[in-house]
Amino acid sequence: MSEYLYMIFKSMTHVLTAERAARKHGIQCRLVPIPRNLSTDCGMCVSVRAEDGEDFIRIAGEKGLSPERIEEHAGPGPGARCYSS
Amino acid sequence: MIYLDNASTSWPKPDSVVEAVSGYIRNVGASPARGNCTAALEAMGVVLDCREAIAEFFGSSNPMNVVFTHNVTWGINTVLHGITDPGDRVITSTMEHNAVTRPLSDLKTRGIEVTYCPCNHLGVLDLDAFEKSVPGCRIAVINHGSNVTGTVQDIPAISRICREAGTVLMVDAAQSAGIVPVGMDSGADIIAFTGHKGLLGVPGTGGLVFADRFDTSTVKPLAQGGTGSLSEETRQPDFMPDRFEAGTMNGPGLAGLLAGVGYLRELGLDTVYERKMKIAGTLARGIMEIPGARVFKPEWGQRWTAVVSFTLKNSCTASVAHYLAVEHDICCRHGFHCASCAHRTIGTFPGGTVRLSPGIFTTMEEIEKTLEAVRSYRE
């Protein structure tokens, strides 16, 4: 099993809302560009540790949001960096 | 200068609003939801903060149901044009602003029937007549606070009638938001708001708040364009809030609106209302005492948005306003205030009224000077 997950949402508003909510719950996550092989969209997605995946989905769900797509990946993500709101 | 045109746009703005707008322009700059640089993310963060603040202000549990538009007029147009089809009927009141009456006039040319429900001479909606006319209507659009008289409609009662009839209720909160309580707990399906009046933000901001139960897919967007999402597709996204937010967001404006709402939260709406009632009440009483003057406002003790509309016997409202501006540097509004329909209702058509609308920073000294100026007017 891969160490990280990409959580891909429909819109940047959704991405940022989910990422903020997850951070508030103490989940480490990063905003990263959506890899082009996963989507041609030019937006961003959230990279989380696989072990936090279920919690992240639950917390996003509490905001009425669910990832459009979830993909495993090996590292924090290309160009990954923290964004704190 | 004595600024008494807060019903048009509030001024001065709190320092925090000025700093937020200039700070955004100076330090953020980027376009929200476009790109992934630090500035773009920060810009998106400001918009999201504002979305959450507006949701909280109007008592919505879901910030995704807050849509930002250029102003309240754009929001109202979005809903009226987007929800109706030929053969539908729309109901409204005779106290509406042109932001409502003009799109409705346009809809009439497209096969949509419009019913104007009467209001009394103080601008209060006739609820019995409304209840009789609502069944079969697709949507009701009702002005919460009149920009002419400051009359506040009973939205909970109106929403109960609409709900029983299965009619969507959109509340135009342009004049009331930030002055009298208005929120989703009133039962409204949609609240249209502006950012630059009672909410103390800057022009170019406003929007819609949809109730969680409301199916937003029943409203077609008024404009389509870039949203920073689903860019590979040529169709407009169908999800909220992107469905209604085509084009670059007004980042500086929303930064200001966020600060404005924050200022109100800190001050407390009760304090705002109390302060405005004291100032506007003194002004209204003072005008009433002037021989030949007539003030058009709700009865004392009724909710009021603190606008003082008046006429002077045998005087042209334009001349009075011009005199106040030129001789006393007092800013006010005269004529119809973009609501001729309301003037027909309260009996001030075609002359209109002179409208003095104090803000939260208006002082008692300014009110005294204004009363003195009005007393000194001679046709």
Coordinates of C-alpha atoms in Angstrom, one line a residue:
Chain A
M1 CA 0.0 0.0 0.0
S2 CA 1.2 3.5 -0.8
E3 CA 2.1 5.9 1.9
Y4 CA 0.0 8.9 0.6
L5 CA -3.3 9.7 -1.0
Y6 CA -4.3 12.4 -3.4
M7 CA -7.8 13.7 -2.5
I8 CA -9.2 15.3 -5.7
F9 CA -12.2 17.6 -5.5
K10 CA -14.3 19.3 -8.1
S11 CA -13.4 22.9 -7.2
M12 CA -10.7 24.9 -5.4
T13 CA -13.4 26.1 -2.9
H14 CA -14.0 22.5 -2.0
V15 CA -10.3 21.6 -1.8
L16 CA -9.5 24.5 0.5
T17 CA -12.5 23.9 2.7
A18 CA -11.7 20.2 3.1
E19 CA -8.0 21.0 3.7
R20 CA -8.8 23.6 6.4
A21 CA -11.2 21.3 8.1
A22 CA -8.8 18.5 8.2
R23 CA -6.0 20.7 9.6
K24 CA -8.3 21.9 12.3
H25 CA -8.7 18.2 13.3
G26 CA -5.0 17.8 13.4
I27 CA -4.6 15.9 10.2
Q28 CA -1.3 16.7 8.4
C29 CA -2.1 17.5 4.8
R30 CA -0.7 19.5 1.9
L31 CA -2.1 21.3 -1.1
V32 CA -0.4 20.0 -4.2
P33 CA -1.0 20.5 -8.0
I34 CA -3.2 17.7 -9.4
P35 CA -0.8 15.5 -11.4
R36 CA -1.6 15.8 -15.1
N37 CA -1.9 12.0 -15.5
L38 CA -4.8 12.1 -13.0
S39 CA -6.7 15.1 -14.3
T40 CA -6.3 17.7 -17.0
D41 CA -7.7 20.2 -14.6
C42 CA -5.3 23.0 -13.6
G43 CA -6.3 23.0 -10.0
M44 CA -4.9 21.5 -6.8
C45 CA -5.7 18.6 -4.6
V46 CA -4.9 17.5 -1.1
S47 CA -2.2 15.1 -0.3
V48 CA -2.7 13.2 3.0
R49 CA -1.0 10.2 4.6
A50 CA -2.9 7.0 3.7
E51 CA -3.5 6.3 7.4
D52 CA -5.4 9.5 7.7
G53 CA -7.5 8.9 4.6
E54 CA -10.6 7.7 6.3
D55 CA -10.6 10.5 8.8
F56 CA -10.0 13.1 6.1
I57 CA -13.0 11.7 4.1
R58 CA -15.2 11.8 7.2
I59 CA -14.2 15.4 8.0
A60 CA -14.8 16.5 4.5
G61 CA -18.1 14.8 4.6
E62 CA -19.1 16.8 7.6
K63 CA -18.7 19.9 5.4
G64 CA -20.9 18.3 2.7
L65 CA -17.9 17.5 0.5
S66 CA -16.5 14.2 -0.8
P67 CA -13.5 13.7 -3.0
E68 CA -14.3 13.1 -6.7
R69 CA -11.3 10.8 -6.9
I70 CA -8.8 9.3 -4.5
E71 CA -5.4 8.1 -5.8
E72 CA -2.5 6.5 -4.0
H73 CA 1.0 7.9 -4.4
A74 CA 4.4 7.4 -3.0
G75 CA 5.5 10.8 -1.7
P76 CA 4.1 14.0 -0.4
G77 CA 3.7 15.1 -4.0
P78 CA 5.4 17.1 -6.7
G79 CA 6.2 20.6 -5.5
A80 CA 4.5 19.8 -2.3
R81 CA 4.5 22.4 0.5
C82 CA 2.5 23.3 3.4
Y83 CA -0.2 26.0 3.1
S84 CA -1.5 27.2 6.4
S85 CA -4.6 29.3 6.4
Chain B
M1 CA -19.1 67.1 4.7
I2 CA -22.0 65.4 6.4
Y3 CA -22.7 62.1 4.7
L4 CA -26.3 61.0 5.0
D5 CA -26.6 58.6 2.1
N6 CA -25.8 55.3 3.7
A7 CA -28.8 53.7 2.1
S8 CA -27.0 54.2 -1.2
T9 CA -23.7 53.1 0.1
S10 CA -22.2 53.3 3.6
W11 CA -19.5 55.8 4.3
P12 CA -17.1 56.1 5.9
K13 CA -15.9 52.5 6.1
P14 CA -14.2 51.2 9.2
D15 CA -10.4 51.4 9.0
S16 CA -10.2 47.7 9.1
V17 CA -12.2 47.6 5.8
V18 CA -9.9 50.1 4.1
E19 CA -6.8 48.2 5.3
A20 CA -8.2 44.9 4.2
V21 CA -8.9 46.2 0.6
S22 CA -5.6 48.0 0.3
G23 CA -3.7 45.1 2.0
Y24 CA -5.1 42.7 -0.5
I25 CA -4.1 44.9 -3.4
R26 CA -0.7 45.6 -2.0
N27 CA 0.2 42.1 -0.6
V28 CA -2.0 39.4 -2.2
G29 CA -2.8 40.5 -5.7
A30 CA -3.4 37.2 -7.4
S31 CA -6.7 35.8 -8.7
P32 CA -8.5 33.4 -6.4
A33 CA -8.7 29.8 -7.6
R34 CA -6.4 30.5 -10.5
G35 CA -2.9 28.8 -10.2
N36 CA -1.2 27.4 -7.2
C37 CA 1.3 30.0 -6.2
T38 CA 1.3 31.3 -2.6
A39 CA -0.5 34.5 -3.6
A40 CA -3.3 32.6 -5.5
L41 CA -3.8 30.3 -2.5
E42 CA -3.9 33.2 -0.1
A43 CA -6.4 35.0 -2.4
M44 CA -8.5 31.8 -2.4
G45 CA -8.2 31.8 1.4
V46 CA -9.6 35.3 1.7
V47 CA -12.6 34.4 -0.5
L48 CA -13.2 31.3 1.5
D49 CA -12.9 33.2 4.8
C50 CA -15.5 35.7 3.4
R51 CA -17.8 32.9 2.3
E52 CA -17.7 31.4 5.7
A53 CA -18.2 34.7 7.4
I54 CA -21.3 35.5 5.2
A55 CA -22.7 32.0 5.8
E56 CA -22.3 32.5 9.6
F57 CA -23.8 36.0 9.4
F58 CA -26.9 34.8 7.6
G59 CA -27.2 31.6 9.7
S60 CA -26.4 29.2 6.9
S61 CA -24.6 26.0 7.9
N62 CA -23.1 25.5 4.5
P63 CA -20.7 28.1 3.0
M64 CA -20.9 26.3 -0.4
N65 CA -24.4 27.8 -0.6
V66 CA -23.1 31.3 -0.5
V67 CA -22.6 32.7 -4.0
F68 CA -20.7 36.0 -4.7
T69 CA -22.0 38.3 -7.4
H70 CA -21.1 41.8 -8.5
N71 CA -23.9 43.2 -6.4
V72 CA -27.4 42.4 -5.1
T73 CA -29.0 43.4 -8.4
W74 CA -26.9 40.7 -10.2
G75 CA -27.9 38.2 -7.6
I76 CA -31.6 39.0 -7.9
N77 CA -31.4 38.9 -11.7
T78 CA -29.7 35.5 -11.6
V79 CA -32.5 34.0 -9.6
L80 CA -35.4 35.7 -11.4
H81 CA -34.1 34.9 -14.9
G82 CA -32.8 31.5 -13.9
I83 CA -35.8 30.0 -12.2
T84 CA -38.7 31.1 -14.4
D85 CA -40.0 29.8 -17.6
P86 CA -42.8 31.1 -19.9
G87 CA -46.1 30.4 -18.3
D88 CA -44.8 30.8 -14.7
R89 CA -46.1 33.5 -12.3
V90 CA -44.0 35.6 -10.0
I91 CA -45.3 37.5 -7.0
T92 CA -43.8 40.6 -5.5
S93 CA -44.8 43.7 -3.6
T94 CA -45.5 47.3 -4.5
M95 CA -42.5 48.5 -2.4
E96 CA -39.7 47.0 -4.6
H97 CA -36.5 48.6 -5.9
N98 CA -35.8 48.6 -9.6
A99 CA -33.4 45.7 -9.0
V100 CA -36.6 43.7 -8.8
T101 CA -39.2 45.6 -10.9
R102 CA -37.0 45.9 -13.9
P103 CA -36.1 42.3 -14.3
L104 CA -39.7 41.5 -13.7
S105 CA -40.8 43.9 -16.4
D106 CA -38.4 42.1 -18.7
L107 CA -39.8 38.7 -17.7
K108 CA -43.3 39.9 -18.5
T109 CA -42.2 40.3 -22.2
R110 CA -41.1 36.7 -22.1
G111 CA -44.4 35.2 -21.2
I112 CA -44.1 35.3 -17.4
E113 CA -47.0 36.7 -15.4
V114 CA -46.2 39.1 -12.5
T115 CA -48.5 39.9 -9.6
Y116 CA -47.9 43.0 -7.5
C117 CA -49.3 42.5 -4.0
P118 CA -50.4 45.7 -2.4
C119 CA -48.8 47.4 0.6
N120 CA -50.3 50.1 2.8
H121 CA -49.3 53.8 2.9
L122 CA -46.5 52.9 5.3
G123 CA -45.2 50.3 2.9
V124 CA -46.3 47.2 4.9
L125 CA -47.3 44.2 2.8
D126 CA -50.9 43.2 2.9
L127 CA -50.4 39.6 4.1
D128 CA -54.1 38.6 3.5
A129 CA -53.8 39.7 -0.1
F130 CA -50.5 38.0 -0.4
E131 CA -51.8 34.7 1.0
K132 CA -54.6 34.8 -1.6
S133 CA -52.3 35.5 -4.5
V134 CA -49.4 33.2 -3.8
P135 CA -50.8 29.8 -4.7
G136 CA -49.5 28.8 -8.1
C137 CA -46.6 31.2 -8.1
R138 CA -43.1 29.9 -9.0
I139 CA -41.3 32.4 -6.8
A140 CA -42.0 35.4 -4.5
V141 CA -39.5 38.1 -4.3
I142 CA -39.9 40.5 -1.4
N143 CA -38.0 43.5 -0.2
H144 CA -37.1 43.1 3.4
G145 CA -36.3 46.7 4.2
S146 CA -37.6 49.5 2.0
N147 CA -34.9 51.9 0.7
V148 CA -37.6 54.6 0.6
T149 CA -39.3 54.4 4.0
G150 CA -37.2 51.9 5.9
T151 CA -40.3 49.7 6.4
V152 CA -39.3 46.1 7.4
Q153 CA -41.5 43.3 6.2
D154 CA -42.5 40.3 8.3
I155 CA -40.4 37.7 6.6
P156 CA -41.2 34.7 8.9
A157 CA -44.9 35.3 8.2
I158 CA -44.3 35.7 4.5
S159 CA -42.1 32.5 4.3
R160 CA -44.8 30.5 6.1
I161 CA -47.3 31.5 3.5
C162 CA -44.9 30.7 0.7
R163 CA -43.9 27.3 2.1
E164 CA -47.6 26.3 2.4
A165 CA -48.1 27.3 -1.2
G166 CA -44.9 25.5 -2.4
T167 CA -43.6 28.9 -3.7
V168 CA -39.9 29.8 -3.5
L169 CA -39.2 32.9 -1.4
M170 CA -36.3 35.2 -2.3
V171 CA -35.7 38.0 0.2
D172 CA -34.0 41.2 -1.0
A173 CA -31.9 42.1 2.0
A174 CA -30.0 45.0 0.4
Q175 CA -31.2 47.6 2.9
S176 CA -31.6 45.4 5.9
A177 CA -28.5 43.2 6.2
G178 CA -26.2 44.7 8.8
I179 CA -29.0 46.8 10.4
V180 CA -31.9 44.5 11.3
P181 CA -31.6 40.7 11.8
V182 CA -32.2 38.7 8.6
G183 CA -31.2 35.1 8.2
M184 CA -32.0 31.7 7.0
D185 CA -34.0 31.0 10.2
S186 CA -36.6 33.4 8.8
G187 CA -37.6 30.6 6.4
A188 CA -36.4 32.3 3.2
D189 CA -35.2 30.0 0.5
I190 CA -32.8 32.6 -0.9
I191 CA -31.4 35.8 0.6
A192 CA -30.0 38.3 -1.8
F193 CA -27.5 40.7 -0.2
T194 CA -25.2 43.6 -1.0
G195 CA -21.8 44.1 0.6
H196 CA -21.4 47.8 0.4
K197 CA -24.3 49.1 2.6
G198 CA -25.0 47.8 6.1
L199 CA -22.3 45.1 5.8
L200 CA -19.8 48.0 5.5
G201 CA -17.8 46.5 2.6
V202 CA -17.1 48.2 -0.7
P203 CA -19.1 48.4 -4.0
G204 CA -18.8 45.5 -6.4
T205 CA -19.7 42.9 -3.8
G206 CA -22.9 41.1 -3.0
G207 CA -24.5 37.7 -3.6
L208 CA -27.0 35.1 -2.7
V209 CA -27.3 32.7 0.2
F210 CA -29.4 29.6 -0.6
A211 CA -31.1 27.5 2.1
D212 CA -29.6 24.1 2.5
R213 CA -32.9 22.5 1.4
F214 CA -33.1 24.5 -1.8
D215 CA -32.3 22.7 -5.0
T216 CA -29.9 25.1 -6.7
S217 CA -30.1 23.1 -9.9
T218 CA -33.5 24.7 -10.5
V219 CA -31.8 28.0 -11.1
K220 CA -29.9 28.4 -14.4
P221 CA -26.8 30.6 -14.1
L222 CA -27.0 34.1 -15.6
A223 CA -23.4 33.9 -16.9
Q224 CA -21.0 31.2 -17.9
G225 CA -17.2 31.4 -17.9
G226 CA -14.0 30.4 -16.1
T227 CA -14.2 29.2 -12.6
G228 CA -10.7 27.6 -12.1
S229 CA -12.5 24.2 -12.0
L230 CA -13.2 21.6 -14.6
S231 CA -11.2 23.7 -17.0
E232 CA -11.0 20.9 -19.5
E233 CA -14.8 21.1 -20.0
T234 CA -16.6 23.7 -22.1
R235 CA -19.8 23.4 -20.1
Q236 CA -20.4 25.4 -16.9
P237 CA -19.8 23.4 -13.7
D238 CA -23.1 22.3 -12.1
F239 CA -21.9 22.3 -8.5
M240 CA -21.9 25.0 -5.9
P241 CA -20.6 27.7 -5.7
D242 CA -18.8 27.5 -9.1
R243 CA -22.2 27.1 -10.9
F244 CA -22.9 30.8 -10.3
E245 CA -19.4 32.3 -10.1
A246 CA -18.1 32.7 -13.6
G247 CA -15.2 35.0 -14.1
T248 CA -12.5 36.5 -11.8
M249 CA -13.7 37.0 -8.3
N250 CA -13.5 40.4 -6.7
G251 CA -10.7 39.6 -4.3
P252 CA -10.1 43.1 -2.9
G253 CA -13.8 43.6 -2.5
L254 CA -14.3 40.4 -0.7
A255 CA -11.4 41.1 1.6
G256 CA -13.2 44.3 2.5
L257 CA -16.5 42.6 3.0
L258 CA -14.9 40.1 5.3
A259 CA -13.5 43.0 7.4
G260 CA -16.9 44.7 7.3
V261 CA -18.7 41.7 8.6
G262 CA -16.0 41.2 11.2
Y263 CA -16.4 44.8 12.4
L264 CA -20.2 44.2 12.7
R265 CA -19.7 41.0 14.6
E266 CA -17.4 42.7 17.1
L267 CA -19.7 45.7 17.5
G268 CA -22.8 43.5 17.7
L269 CA -26.0 44.0 15.6
D270 CA -28.0 45.0 18.6
T271 CA -25.6 47.9 19.2
V272 CA -25.7 48.9 15.6
Y273 CA -29.5 48.9 15.6
E274 CA -29.7 50.8 18.9
R275 CA -27.2 53.4 17.6
K276 CA -29.0 53.9 14.3
M277 CA -32.4 54.2 16.0
K278 CA -31.1 56.9 18.3
I279 CA -29.6 58.9 15.5
A280 CA -32.4 58.4 12.9
G281 CA -35.1 58.8 15.5
T282 CA -33.7 62.2 16.5
L283 CA -33.5 63.2 12.9
A284 CA -37.0 62.0 12.0
R285 CA -38.6 63.7 15.1
G286 CA -36.7 66.9 14.2
I287 CA -37.9 66.9 10.6
M288 CA -41.5 66.2 11.7
E289 CA -41.4 69.4 13.9
I290 CA -40.7 71.6 10.8
P291 CA -43.8 73.3 9.6
G292 CA -44.9 71.7 6.2
A293 CA -42.6 68.7 6.6
R294 CA -43.9 65.2 6.3
V295 CA -41.8 62.1 7.1
F296 CA -42.6 58.7 5.6
K297 CA -41.6 56.0 8.0
P298 CA -43.1 53.0 9.8
E299 CA -44.9 53.7 13.0
W300 CA -42.7 54.3 16.1
G301 CA -41.8 51.0 17.7
Q302 CA -41.9 49.1 14.4
R303 CA -38.7 47.7 13.0
W304 CA -37.1 50.3 10.7
T305 CA -33.9 50.5 8.7
A306 CA -33.2 54.1 9.8
V307 CA -33.9 56.0 6.6
V308 CA -35.6 59.3 7.0
S309 CA -37.6 60.2 3.8
F310 CA -39.4 63.4 3.9
T311 CA -41.1 66.1 1.8
L312 CA -41.5 69.9 2.5
K313 CA -44.8 71.4 1.5
N314 CA -44.7 73.3 -1.8
S315 CA -41.0 72.3 -2.3
C316 CA -39.3 70.3 -5.0
T317 CA -37.2 67.5 -3.5
A318 CA -34.4 68.1 -6.0
S319 CA -34.2 71.8 -4.8
V320 CA -34.1 70.8 -1.2
A321 CA -31.3 68.2 -1.8
H322 CA -29.4 70.7 -4.0
Y323 CA -29.7 73.3 -1.2
L324 CA -28.4 70.9 1.4
A325 CA -25.5 69.9 -0.8
V326 CA -24.4 73.3 -2.0
E327 CA -25.1 75.4 1.1
H328 CA -24.4 72.9 3.8
D329 CA -22.3 70.2 2.2
I330 CA -24.8 67.6 3.2
C331 CA -25.0 64.4 1.1
C332 CA -28.4 63.0 0.7
R333 CA -30.7 61.5 -2.1
H334 CA -33.8 62.9 -3.6
G335 CA -36.4 61.7 -6.1
F336 CA -37.4 58.1 -6.4
H337 CA -34.3 56.3 -5.1
C338 CA -34.7 53.8 -7.9
A339 CA -38.1 52.7 -6.5
S340 CA -40.9 54.6 -8.2
C341 CA -43.3 51.8 -7.4
A342 CA -42.8 52.4 -3.7
H343 CA -43.5 56.1 -4.2
R344 CA -46.8 55.3 -5.9
T345 CA -47.6 53.1 -2.9
I346 CA -46.9 55.7 -0.2
G347 CA -48.3 58.6 -2.2
T348 CA -45.2 60.5 -3.0
F349 CA -45.3 60.0 -6.8
P350 CA -44.3 62.0 -8.9
G351 CA -42.4 64.3 -6.6
G352 CA -40.5 61.7 -4.6
T353 CA -38.8 62.4 -1.3
V354 CA -35.6 63.7 0.2
R355 CA -33.9 60.8 1.9
L356 CA -31.5 61.2 4.8
S357 CA -29.9 57.9 5.7
P358 CA -27.5 58.1 8.7
G359 CA -24.8 55.4 9.2
I360 CA -23.2 53.9 12.2
F361 CA -20.6 56.7 12.3
T362 CA -23.1 59.6 12.0
T363 CA -22.9 61.8 15.1
M364 CA -25.6 63.7 17.0
E365 CA -23.8 66.9 16.2
E366 CA -24.2 66.2 12.4
I367 CA -27.9 65.5 13.0
E368 CA -28.3 68.8 14.7
K369 CA -26.5 70.6 11.9
T370 CA -28.7 68.8 9.3
L371 CA -31.9 69.8 11.1
E372 CA -30.8 73.4 11.3
A373 CA -30.0 73.3 7.5
V374 CA -33.4 71.8 6.6
R375 CA -35.1 74.4 8.9
S376 CA -33.3 77.1 7.0
Y377 CA -34.5 76.0 3.6
R378 CA -36.8 78.4 1.7
E379 CA -38.2 77.5 -1.8

